[in-house]
Short mmCIF file of C-alpha atoms (C1' of nucleotides) in Angstrom, two decimals:
data_model
loop_
_atom_site.label_atom_id
_atom_site.label_comp_id
_atom_site.label_asym_id
_atom_site.label_seq_id
_atom_site.Cartn_x
_atom_site.Cartn_y
_atom_site.Cartn_z
CA MET A 1 0.37 25.38 -8.48
CA THR A 2 0.87 27.21 -5.18
CA ALA A 3 -0.61 24.22 -3.39
CA PRO A 4 0.48 23.70 0.21
CA ALA A 5 -0.95 20.50 1.51
CA THR A 6 -2.00 21.15 5.09
CA ALA A 7 -5.64 20.78 6.01
CA ARG A 8 -5.69 24.29 7.37
CA SER A 9 -4.54 25.93 4.17
CA GLU A 10 -6.79 23.72 2.06
CA GLN A 11 -9.72 25.01 3.99
CA THR A 12 -8.75 28.66 3.73
CA ARG A 13 -8.15 28.26 0.05
CA ALA A 14 -11.56 26.67 -0.41
CA GLN A 15 -13.22 29.44 1.57
CA ILE A 16 -11.71 32.06 -0.69
CA VAL A 17 -12.72 30.29 -3.91
CA GLU A 18 -16.19 29.72 -2.58
CA ALA A 19 -16.61 33.36 -1.58
CA ALA A 20 -15.30 34.49 -4.96
CA LEU A 21 -17.64 32.27 -6.95
CA ARG A 22 -20.59 33.41 -4.88
CA LEU A 23 -19.75 37.07 -5.42
CA PHE A 24 -19.02 36.54 -9.13
CA ARG A 25 -22.49 35.09 -9.52
CA GLU A 26 -24.10 37.95 -7.60
CA ARG A 27 -22.15 40.94 -8.89
CA GLY A 28 -20.29 39.70 -11.93
CA TYR A 29 -16.52 39.52 -12.31
CA ALA A 30 -15.75 43.22 -12.72
CA GLY A 31 -18.13 44.15 -9.91
CA THR A 32 -16.35 41.90 -7.45
CA THR A 33 -13.37 43.46 -5.72
CA MET A 34 -10.57 41.57 -4.04
CA ARG A 35 -11.44 43.46 -0.86
CA ALA A 36 -14.97 42.08 -1.05
CA VAL A 37 -13.76 38.54 -1.71
CA ALA A 38 -11.40 38.70 1.24
CA GLU A 39 -14.05 40.11 3.51
CA GLU A 40 -16.66 37.55 2.39
CA ALA A 41 -14.17 34.76 3.01
CA GLY A 42 -13.24 36.20 6.39
CA VAL A 43 -9.57 36.66 5.56
CA SER A 44 -7.32 39.61 4.87
CA VAL A 45 -6.60 40.89 1.39
CA GLY A 46 -2.97 39.95 1.81
CA ASN A 47 -3.99 36.43 2.64
CA ALA A 48 -6.14 36.15 -0.48
CA TYR A 49 -3.06 37.15 -2.47
CA TYR A 50 -1.04 34.62 -0.56
CA TYR A 51 -3.16 31.88 -2.15
CA PHE A 52 -3.95 33.45 -5.51
CA ARG A 53 -1.43 35.60 -7.28
CA SER A 54 -4.08 37.61 -9.08
CA LYS A 55 -7.79 38.12 -9.37
CA ASP A 56 -7.74 36.16 -12.61
CA GLU A 57 -6.21 33.20 -10.89
CA LEU A 58 -9.13 33.01 -8.53
CA VAL A 59 -11.17 31.45 -11.29
CA GLN A 60 -8.80 28.49 -11.35
CA GLY A 61 -10.98 27.15 -8.59
CA PHE A 62 -13.99 27.33 -10.84
CA TYR A 63 -12.03 25.66 -13.58
CA ASP A 64 -10.98 22.72 -11.43
CA GLN A 65 -14.39 22.25 -9.92
CA LEU A 66 -15.99 22.22 -13.33
CA ALA A 67 -13.71 19.52 -14.71
CA ALA A 68 -14.38 17.26 -11.74
CA ASP A 69 -18.13 17.82 -11.83
CA HIS A 70 -18.23 17.12 -15.53
CA ARG A 71 -17.12 13.56 -15.16
CA ALA A 72 -19.60 12.89 -12.38
CA ALA A 73 -22.45 14.45 -14.32
CA SER A 74 -21.61 12.42 -17.42
CA ALA A 75 -21.58 9.06 -15.68
CA PRO A 76 -25.34 8.35 -15.89
CA VAL A 77 -25.57 8.78 -19.67
CA LEU A 78 -22.43 6.80 -20.26
CA ALA A 79 -23.86 3.96 -18.21
CA ARG A 80 -27.20 4.10 -20.01
CA THR A 81 -26.35 3.86 -23.72
CA THR A 82 -23.73 2.56 -26.14
CA ASP A 83 -24.88 4.72 -29.02
CA LEU A 84 -21.98 7.03 -29.85
CA GLY A 85 -24.15 9.97 -30.87
CA GLU A 86 -26.09 9.80 -27.63
CA ARG A 87 -22.93 9.44 -25.59
CA VAL A 88 -21.36 12.49 -27.18
CA ALA A 89 -24.52 14.56 -26.82
CA GLY A 90 -25.03 13.38 -23.25
CA THR A 91 -21.50 14.28 -22.25
CA LEU A 92 -21.86 17.76 -23.69
CA ASN A 93 -25.28 18.29 -22.17
CA ALA A 94 -23.90 17.24 -18.80
CA TRP A 95 -21.31 19.98 -19.12
CA LEU A 96 -23.96 22.52 -20.06
CA SER A 97 -26.00 21.62 -17.01
CA ILE A 98 -23.24 22.08 -14.49
CA ALA A 99 -21.87 25.22 -16.15
CA GLU A 100 -25.26 26.88 -16.52
CA HIS A 101 -25.04 28.76 -13.24
CA TYR A 102 -21.90 30.53 -14.30
CA HIS A 103 -22.90 31.48 -17.79
CA ALA A 104 -23.14 35.18 -16.98
CA PHE A 105 -19.49 35.61 -16.07
CA ALA A 106 -18.08 32.71 -18.03
CA GLY A 107 -17.38 35.07 -20.92
CA ARG A 108 -15.00 37.08 -18.86
CA PHE A 109 -13.50 33.93 -17.50
CA PHE A 110 -12.86 32.31 -20.85
CA ALA A 111 -11.47 35.54 -22.21
CA VAL A 112 -8.84 35.33 -19.52
CA ALA A 113 -8.31 31.64 -20.13
CA ALA A 114 -7.91 32.15 -23.88
CA GLN A 115 -4.78 34.24 -23.41
CA PRO A 116 -1.62 32.45 -24.41
CA GLY A 117 0.85 32.24 -21.60
CA ASN A 118 -1.90 32.57 -19.03
CA PRO A 119 -1.77 29.65 -16.62
CA LEU A 120 -5.53 29.31 -17.02
CA SER A 121 -5.30 28.64 -20.75
CA PRO A 122 -6.69 25.17 -21.53
CA PHE A 123 -3.49 24.60 -23.51
CA SER A 124 -1.12 25.61 -20.73
CA SER A 125 0.82 23.11 -18.67
CA ALA A 126 -0.82 24.43 -15.50
CA SER A 127 -4.16 23.17 -16.80
CA HIS A 128 -2.84 19.80 -17.84
CA ALA A 129 -4.58 17.99 -15.01
CA ALA A 130 -7.97 19.33 -16.02
CA ARG A 131 -7.21 18.69 -19.69
CA ASP A 132 -6.10 15.13 -19.02
CA ALA A 133 -9.29 14.53 -17.08
CA GLU A 134 -11.35 15.75 -20.01
CA LEU A 135 -9.35 13.64 -22.48
CA ALA A 136 -9.88 10.59 -20.29
CA LEU A 137 -13.59 11.33 -20.21
CA TRP A 138 -13.75 11.48 -24.00
CA ASP A 139 -11.81 8.26 -24.17
CA ASP A 140 -14.49 6.66 -22.01
CA VAL A 141 -17.16 8.02 -24.30
CA LEU A 142 -15.49 6.17 -27.17
CA ALA A 143 -14.55 3.04 -25.27
CA GLY A 144 -18.10 2.33 -24.16
CA SER A 145 -19.67 2.88 -27.54
CA SER A 146 -20.79 0.20 -29.99
CA THR A 147 -19.37 2.09 -32.98
CA ARG A 148 -16.34 0.54 -34.64
CA ILE A 149 -13.72 3.17 -35.25
CA ALA A 150 -11.03 3.38 -37.93
CA ALA A 151 -7.77 2.40 -36.28
CA GLN A 152 -5.89 5.44 -37.58
CA LEU A 153 -8.42 7.68 -35.94
CA ARG A 154 -8.92 6.01 -32.59
CA ALA A 155 -5.84 7.36 -30.86
CA ARG A 156 -6.44 10.93 -31.99
CA LEU A 157 -10.15 11.00 -31.45
CA PRO A 158 -10.31 11.93 -27.75
CA GLU A 159 -8.24 14.99 -28.54
CA LEU A 160 -10.39 15.91 -31.51
CA LEU A 161 -13.53 15.52 -29.44
CA TRP A 162 -12.01 17.74 -26.78
CA LEU A 163 -11.41 20.40 -29.43
CA TYR A 164 -14.99 19.93 -30.56
CA GLN A 165 -16.05 20.49 -26.96
CA LEU A 166 -14.01 23.70 -26.82
CA GLY A 167 -15.88 24.87 -29.90
CA ILE A 168 -19.21 24.16 -28.24
CA VAL A 169 -18.08 26.02 -25.14
CA LEU A 170 -17.06 28.98 -27.26
CA PHE A 171 -20.50 29.03 -28.82
CA TRP A 172 -22.12 28.65 -25.40
CA VAL A 173 -20.24 31.63 -24.08
CA HIS A 174 -21.72 33.79 -26.82
CA ASP A 175 -25.18 32.28 -26.60
CA SER A 176 -27.71 34.69 -25.14
CA SER A 177 -30.83 32.78 -26.20
CA PRO A 178 -33.33 32.02 -23.43
CA GLY A 179 -32.51 28.82 -21.62
CA LEU A 180 -29.43 28.46 -23.84
CA ARG A 181 -31.74 26.93 -26.41
CA ARG A 182 -29.35 27.55 -29.29
CA THR A 183 -26.42 25.75 -27.68
CA ARG A 184 -28.65 22.80 -26.83
CA GLU A 185 -29.78 22.76 -30.43
CA LEU A 186 -26.20 22.90 -31.66
CA VAL A 187 -25.31 19.91 -29.49
CA GLY A 188 -28.40 18.05 -30.64
CA ARG A 189 -27.54 18.59 -34.28
CA SER A 190 -23.77 18.26 -34.20
CA ALA A 191 -23.36 15.21 -31.98
CA PRO A 192 -25.12 12.82 -34.41
CA LEU A 193 -23.10 14.36 -37.22
CA VAL A 194 -19.89 13.73 -35.36
CA ALA A 195 -20.92 10.14 -34.71
CA ARG A 196 -21.79 9.71 -38.37
CA LEU A 197 -18.44 11.08 -39.48
CA VAL A 198 -16.62 8.70 -37.17
CA ARG A 199 -18.57 5.83 -38.68
CA LEU A 200 -17.95 7.03 -42.24
CA ALA A 201 -14.23 7.23 -41.65
CA ARG A 202 -14.12 3.46 -42.16
CA LEU A 203 -15.19 3.77 -45.79
CA PRO A 204 -12.30 2.76 -48.08
CA THR A 205 -12.94 5.78 -50.33
CA LEU A 206 -12.20 8.06 -47.45
CA GLY A 207 -8.97 6.36 -46.46
CA PRO A 208 -6.68 9.09 -47.79
CA VAL A 209 -8.68 11.93 -46.25
CA VAL A 210 -8.76 10.23 -42.89
CA ARG A 211 -5.03 9.62 -43.05
CA GLN A 212 -4.44 13.24 -43.99
CA ALA A 213 -6.71 14.43 -41.20
CA ALA A 214 -5.03 12.14 -38.67
CA ASP A 215 -1.62 13.49 -39.68
CA LEU A 216 -2.95 16.98 -39.24
CA ALA A 217 -4.30 16.19 -35.80
CA ALA A 218 -0.96 14.64 -34.87
CA SER A 219 0.88 17.78 -35.93
CA LEU A 220 -1.33 19.88 -33.66
CA ARG A 221 0.18 18.34 -30.55
CA GLY A 222 2.64 20.12 -28.32
CA SER A 223 1.29 23.61 -28.81
CA MET B 1 -19.30 53.33 -33.16
CA THR B 2 -18.63 56.62 -31.35
CA ALA B 3 -17.66 58.16 -34.67
CA PRO B 4 -18.13 61.93 -35.00
CA ALA B 5 -17.67 62.93 -38.60
CA THR B 6 -15.65 66.13 -38.57
CA ALA B 7 -12.21 66.14 -40.12
CA ARG B 8 -10.73 67.41 -36.89
CA SER B 9 -12.06 64.56 -34.79
CA GLU B 10 -11.14 62.03 -37.44
CA GLN B 11 -7.58 63.21 -37.16
CA THR B 12 -7.44 63.15 -33.39
CA ARG B 13 -8.91 59.66 -33.40
CA ALA B 14 -6.32 58.50 -35.93
CA GLN B 15 -3.51 60.01 -33.89
CA ILE B 16 -4.61 58.10 -30.83
CA VAL B 17 -4.94 54.77 -32.63
CA GLU B 18 -1.59 55.25 -34.29
CA ALA B 19 0.13 56.08 -31.02
CA ALA B 20 -1.52 53.11 -29.33
CA LEU B 21 -0.46 50.60 -31.98
CA ARG B 22 3.09 51.92 -31.92
CA LEU B 23 3.29 51.58 -28.15
CA PHE B 24 1.62 48.16 -28.17
CA ARG B 25 4.29 46.92 -30.54
CA GLU B 26 7.08 48.42 -28.45
CA ARG B 27 5.91 47.64 -24.93
CA GLY B 28 3.10 45.14 -25.33
CA TYR B 29 -0.50 45.66 -24.34
CA ALA B 30 -0.18 45.47 -20.56
CA GLY B 31 2.96 47.60 -20.63
CA THR B 32 1.19 50.42 -22.43
CA THR B 33 -0.71 52.80 -20.19
CA MET B 34 -3.51 55.08 -21.28
CA ARG B 35 -1.45 57.95 -19.94
CA ALA B 36 1.40 56.99 -22.26
CA VAL B 37 -0.92 56.62 -25.25
CA ALA B 38 -2.42 60.04 -24.60
CA GLU B 39 0.98 61.63 -24.20
CA GLU B 40 2.37 59.95 -27.32
CA ALA B 41 -0.68 61.14 -29.27
CA GLY B 42 -0.35 64.61 -27.81
CA VAL B 43 -3.78 64.64 -26.16
CA SER B 44 -5.08 64.38 -22.61
CA VAL B 45 -6.15 61.13 -21.01
CA GLY B 46 -9.70 62.38 -20.82
CA ASN B 47 -9.69 63.09 -24.51
CA ALA B 48 -8.48 59.60 -25.33
CA TYR B 49 -11.42 58.29 -23.33
CA TYR B 50 -13.71 60.62 -25.23
CA TYR B 51 -12.91 58.65 -28.38
CA PHE B 52 -12.46 55.19 -26.91
CA ARG B 53 -14.54 54.06 -24.02
CA SER B 54 -11.88 51.72 -22.74
CA LYS B 55 -8.34 50.63 -23.33
CA ASP B 56 -9.71 47.47 -24.90
CA GLU B 57 -11.61 49.46 -27.46
CA LEU B 58 -8.41 51.06 -28.66
CA VAL B 59 -7.56 47.89 -30.52
CA GLN B 60 -10.60 48.37 -32.74
CA GLY B 61 -8.26 50.41 -34.94
CA PHE B 62 -5.99 47.42 -35.30
CA TYR B 63 -8.95 45.23 -36.09
CA ASP B 64 -10.25 47.47 -38.90
CA GLN B 65 -6.85 47.98 -40.41
CA LEU B 66 -6.17 44.27 -40.44
CA ALA B 67 -9.36 43.40 -42.29
CA ALA B 68 -8.65 45.96 -45.00
CA ASP B 69 -5.02 44.91 -45.39
CA HIS B 70 -6.01 41.27 -45.63
CA ARG B 71 -7.95 41.74 -48.83
CA ALA B 72 -5.15 43.72 -50.43
CA ALA B 73 -2.53 41.17 -49.40
CA SER B 74 -4.63 38.30 -50.76
CA ALA B 75 -5.15 39.80 -54.21
CA PRO B 76 -1.91 38.55 -55.80
CA VAL B 77 -2.49 34.87 -54.98
CA LEU B 78 -6.11 35.04 -56.01
CA ALA B 79 -5.07 36.47 -59.37
CA ARG B 80 -2.36 33.85 -59.83
CA THR B 81 -4.12 30.52 -59.39
CA THR B 82 -7.51 28.82 -59.69
CA ASP B 83 -6.56 25.85 -57.52
CA LEU B 84 -8.83 25.95 -54.48
CA GLY B 85 -6.26 24.55 -52.08
CA GLU B 86 -3.69 27.13 -53.15
CA ARG B 87 -6.22 29.93 -52.95
CA VAL B 88 -7.22 28.98 -49.43
CA ALA B 89 -3.63 28.58 -48.28
CA GLY B 90 -2.62 31.81 -49.99
CA THR B 91 -5.39 33.77 -48.36
CA LEU B 92 -4.45 32.48 -44.93
CA ASN B 93 -0.75 33.05 -45.48
CA ALA B 94 -1.51 36.60 -46.55
CA TRP B 95 -3.24 37.13 -43.23
CA LEU B 96 -0.30 35.65 -41.35
CA SER B 97 2.09 38.00 -43.10
CA ILE B 98 0.25 41.18 -42.27
CA ALA B 99 -0.57 40.12 -38.72
CA GLU B 100 2.94 38.95 -37.93
CA HIS B 101 4.05 42.27 -36.49
CA TYR B 102 1.39 42.17 -33.86
CA HIS B 103 1.74 38.58 -32.78
CA ALA B 104 3.18 39.50 -29.41
CA PHE B 105 0.12 41.35 -28.18
CA ALA B 106 -2.47 39.67 -30.39
CA GLY B 107 -3.13 37.15 -27.63
CA ARG B 108 -4.31 39.82 -25.31
CA PHE B 109 -6.25 41.39 -28.10
CA PHE B 110 -8.11 38.26 -29.13
CA ALA B 111 -8.82 37.38 -25.54
CA VAL B 112 -10.60 40.69 -25.26
CA ALA B 113 -12.34 40.16 -28.57
CA ALA B 114 -13.56 36.75 -27.50
CA GLN B 115 -15.68 38.23 -24.74
CA PRO B 116 -19.37 38.13 -25.52
CA GLY B 117 -20.98 41.53 -25.42
CA ASN B 118 -17.67 43.18 -26.14
CA PRO B 119 -18.00 45.35 -29.24
CA LEU B 120 -14.74 43.87 -30.47
CA SER B 121 -16.11 40.36 -30.63
CA PRO B 122 -15.99 39.08 -34.21
CA PHE B 123 -19.61 38.04 -33.73
CA SER B 124 -20.80 41.43 -32.47
CA SER B 125 -22.79 43.81 -34.61
CA ALA B 126 -20.09 46.45 -34.17
CA SER B 127 -17.71 44.21 -36.08
CA HIS B 128 -20.14 43.38 -38.84
CA ALA B 129 -18.31 45.55 -41.38
CA ALA B 130 -15.05 43.72 -40.83
CA ARG B 131 -16.82 40.37 -40.80
CA ASP B 132 -18.68 41.11 -44.04
CA ALA B 133 -15.41 42.08 -45.65
CA GLU B 134 -13.88 38.77 -44.64
CA LEU B 135 -16.92 36.82 -45.85
CA ALA B 136 -16.74 38.62 -49.20
CA LEU B 137 -13.07 37.74 -49.43
CA TRP B 138 -13.80 34.06 -48.85
CA ASP B 139 -16.55 34.25 -51.43
CA ASP B 140 -13.96 35.51 -53.91
CA VAL B 141 -11.67 32.67 -52.98
CA LEU B 142 -14.44 30.25 -54.00
CA ALA B 143 -15.71 32.19 -57.00
CA GLY B 144 -12.34 32.25 -58.72
CA SER B 145 -11.55 28.60 -58.17
CA SER B 146 -11.85 25.81 -60.70
CA THR B 147 -13.38 23.42 -58.16
CA ARG B 148 -17.01 22.55 -58.68
CA ILE B 149 -18.89 22.82 -55.43
CA ALA B 150 -21.98 20.97 -54.20
CA ALA B 151 -24.88 23.41 -54.54
CA GLN B 152 -26.11 22.87 -50.99
CA LEU B 153 -22.74 23.85 -49.69
CA ARG B 154 -21.89 26.82 -51.84
CA ALA B 155 -23.97 29.42 -49.99
CA ARG B 156 -22.70 28.35 -46.54
CA LEU B 157 -19.10 27.86 -47.49
CA PRO B 158 -17.79 31.42 -47.10
CA GLU B 159 -19.06 31.38 -43.53
CA LEU B 160 -17.55 27.98 -42.84
CA LEU B 161 -14.23 29.09 -44.26
CA TRP B 162 -14.37 32.17 -42.07
CA LEU B 163 -14.85 29.93 -39.04
CA TYR B 164 -11.93 27.83 -40.26
CA GLN B 165 -9.90 31.04 -40.43
CA LEU B 166 -10.88 31.90 -36.85
CA GLY B 167 -9.61 28.49 -35.83
CA ILE B 168 -6.28 29.13 -37.56
CA VAL B 169 -6.05 32.52 -35.86
CA LEU B 170 -6.71 30.92 -32.51
CA PHE B 171 -3.88 28.48 -33.14
CA TRP B 172 -1.63 31.30 -34.32
CA VAL B 173 -2.25 33.25 -31.16
CA HIS B 174 -0.96 30.34 -29.10
CA ASP B 175 1.88 29.52 -31.46
CA SER B 176 5.25 30.37 -29.97
CA SER B 177 7.37 28.40 -32.44
CA PRO B 178 10.18 30.35 -34.15
CA GLY B 179 8.97 32.15 -37.24
CA LEU B 180 5.47 30.83 -36.55
CA ARG B 181 6.54 27.65 -38.28
CA ARG B 182 3.79 25.57 -36.72
CA THR B 183 0.97 27.80 -37.90
CA ARG B 184 2.45 27.87 -41.40
CA GLU B 185 2.60 24.10 -41.28
CA LEU B 186 -0.99 23.90 -40.09
CA VAL B 187 -2.10 26.06 -43.00
CA GLY B 188 -0.02 24.04 -45.43
CA ARG B 189 -1.58 20.80 -44.22
CA SER B 190 -5.14 21.88 -43.61
CA ALA B 191 -5.81 23.96 -46.72
CA PRO B 192 -5.45 21.02 -49.14
CA LEU B 193 -7.57 18.95 -46.80
CA VAL B 194 -10.28 21.59 -46.84
CA ALA B 195 -10.16 21.74 -50.63
CA ARG B 196 -10.38 17.97 -50.77
CA LEU B 197 -13.38 17.88 -48.49
CA VAL B 198 -15.16 20.48 -50.60
CA ARG B 199 -14.52 18.33 -53.65
CA LEU B 200 -15.63 15.14 -51.89
CA ALA B 201 -18.89 16.77 -50.84
CA ARG B 202 -20.18 16.09 -54.36
CA LEU B 203 -19.99 12.33 -53.86
CA PRO B 204 -23.52 10.86 -53.81
CA THR B 205 -22.64 8.71 -50.78
CA LEU B 206 -21.98 11.83 -48.78
CA GLY B 207 -25.22 13.57 -49.72
CA PRO B 208 -26.92 13.07 -46.33
CA VAL B 209 -23.87 14.15 -44.31
CA VAL B 210 -23.43 17.26 -46.40
CA ARG B 211 -27.10 18.12 -46.02
CA GLN B 212 -26.89 17.58 -42.28
CA ALA B 213 -23.75 19.69 -42.08
CA ALA B 214 -25.31 22.46 -44.17
CA ASP B 215 -28.36 22.52 -41.90
CA LEU B 216 -26.08 22.76 -38.93
CA ALA B 217 -24.17 25.64 -40.45
CA ALA B 218 -27.46 27.38 -41.22
CA SER B 219 -28.58 27.04 -37.61
CA LEU B 220 -25.39 28.70 -36.42
CA ARG B 221 -26.41 32.05 -37.92
CA GLY B 222 -27.68 34.95 -35.87
CA SER B 223 -25.58 34.32 -32.79
"C1'" DG C 1 4.09 28.14 7.13
"C1'" DT C 2 -0.25 30.92 7.79
"C1'" DC C 3 -2.21 35.14 8.67
"C1'" DT C 4 -3.33 40.25 9.94
"C1'" DA C 5 -3.03 45.07 9.40
"C1'" DT C 6 -1.77 48.94 7.09
"C1'" DA C 7 0.26 52.02 4.03
"C1'" DG C 8 1.47 52.85 -0.58
"C1'" DT C 9 1.93 52.72 -5.94
"C1'" DG C 10 0.20 52.75 -10.41
"C1'" DG C 11 -3.06 52.92 -13.79
"C1'" DG C 12 -7.96 52.46 -15.74
"C1'" DA C 13 -11.77 55.22 -15.79
"C1'" DT C 14 -14.86 59.43 -14.83
"C1'" DA C 15 -16.77 64.30 -13.52
"C1'" DG C 16 -17.08 68.54 -14.47
"C1'" DA C 17 -14.97 72.96 -15.77
"C1'" DC C 18 -13.67 75.31 -19.97
"C1'" DG D 1 -13.82 68.41 -27.90
"C1'" DT D 2 -10.61 69.03 -24.69
"C1'" DC D 3 -8.57 69.45 -20.22
"C1'" DT D 4 -7.43 68.81 -15.09
"C1'" DA D 5 -8.40 66.64 -11.02
"C1'" DT D 6 -9.93 62.85 -8.76
"C1'" DC D 7 -11.73 58.23 -7.69
"C1'" DC D 8 -11.33 53.42 -7.33
"C1'" DC D 9 -9.16 49.23 -7.11
"C1'" DA D 10 -5.64 45.59 -8.37
"C1'" DC D 11 -1.59 44.73 -6.55
"C1'" DT D 12 2.85 45.30 -3.59
"C1'" DA D 13 5.51 45.96 0.56
"C1'" DT D 14 6.34 45.53 5.12
"C1'" DA D 15 6.36 44.34 9.78
"C1'" DG D 16 4.93 41.53 12.88
"C1'" DA D 17 1.62 37.85 15.46
"C1'" DC D 18 0.92 32.89 16.06
#
DNA sequence: GTCTATAGTGGGATAGAC
DNA sequence: GTCTATCCCACTATAGAC
């Protein structure tokens, strides 16, 4: 992070991000120049680069904002029900609602974020704050549910659900159906399935598979 | 495709792709300029753009070549064994072997390919030839195996395995371990698990889950 | 440490002549 | 199909104001 802590710089930084997001929405990512962002924010180009090393990095603001909003938007559902399927679906739908506005340029954004080595990658250490927040959210989803979970699985599950979320996001990015109907449908169908699988994992017959899967999940760490 | 059919243009096109891939390997994607590609191929910049609408689109050549090579590289394993786990692992390892050379710039490449609307997206209609080839390959993997497969699942399975492959590729792209050890390990651990799950799907207890999962897979089509 | 202004480089992409 | 010339913009450099 290039984060200086003074109130003054915080404000300038926020202005720039805000201007950028507004222009991205209006003109798309490619159609928005750094000159335009700087002008819209009322700062010089050099100053914009003082806060963000590249145009790509401007979307970090979007990234951060999204992670914070997600938790807030999920709170109501998590307070309302203890059914795991509903909690999972609700958490994903909350994300879809807050991200909806940015669907048009999210593709470009996630393409940038998907690059290894890019600080915006969800796997990079620069994103670890946002990732940790999401993992904590998924832990809450589990903690408040009435479903009993196989012990082997419990520790790994927030991470697996986060990966599941990334899959949904990937689908969402490519979804051009009106009103994002297809993504909503995918959430509606997959969330109960996920909940069912978590429940099934307690079956003795499935012990070995679950163990194998848990080992696999463990070996994914530290990428 | 922008494909004119004359022998002359075919050749020019091939020259450009060849030059591009060589330079990508040597200098990486960002380090390779269109000017350099054109010069290396012995054509003008404008001419390079006549064949490829953007620098991104240049990697289509890589994409096509990879898909074709994959089938060829998989043939030996598929001829050698009928064990599903080994066939799956072998097919994935074959891909890793041929793609190894390009690992350094593959990240950039797949980031581009992940953009919706981009003709390089594995889900785009422009890539349907390469995708169909991969699906056919996965169908062969299943067809030549000794594992009996739940009927409901059989038709969807090539597609699901292709998605599984995309997941592996995504991991590979972010894998910076020496010799790509971690991806190899992931394949070694996950392939038997996949085979086991396919086998388990025949259990009567799992009927409903499998049906639900198959429905889900069916609803994914047509993205 | 925060910011402006300005001038410059390099490279992706395009227009239009041939 | 191919070229040359040109445009545009991300990004850098610099010098200085507060």
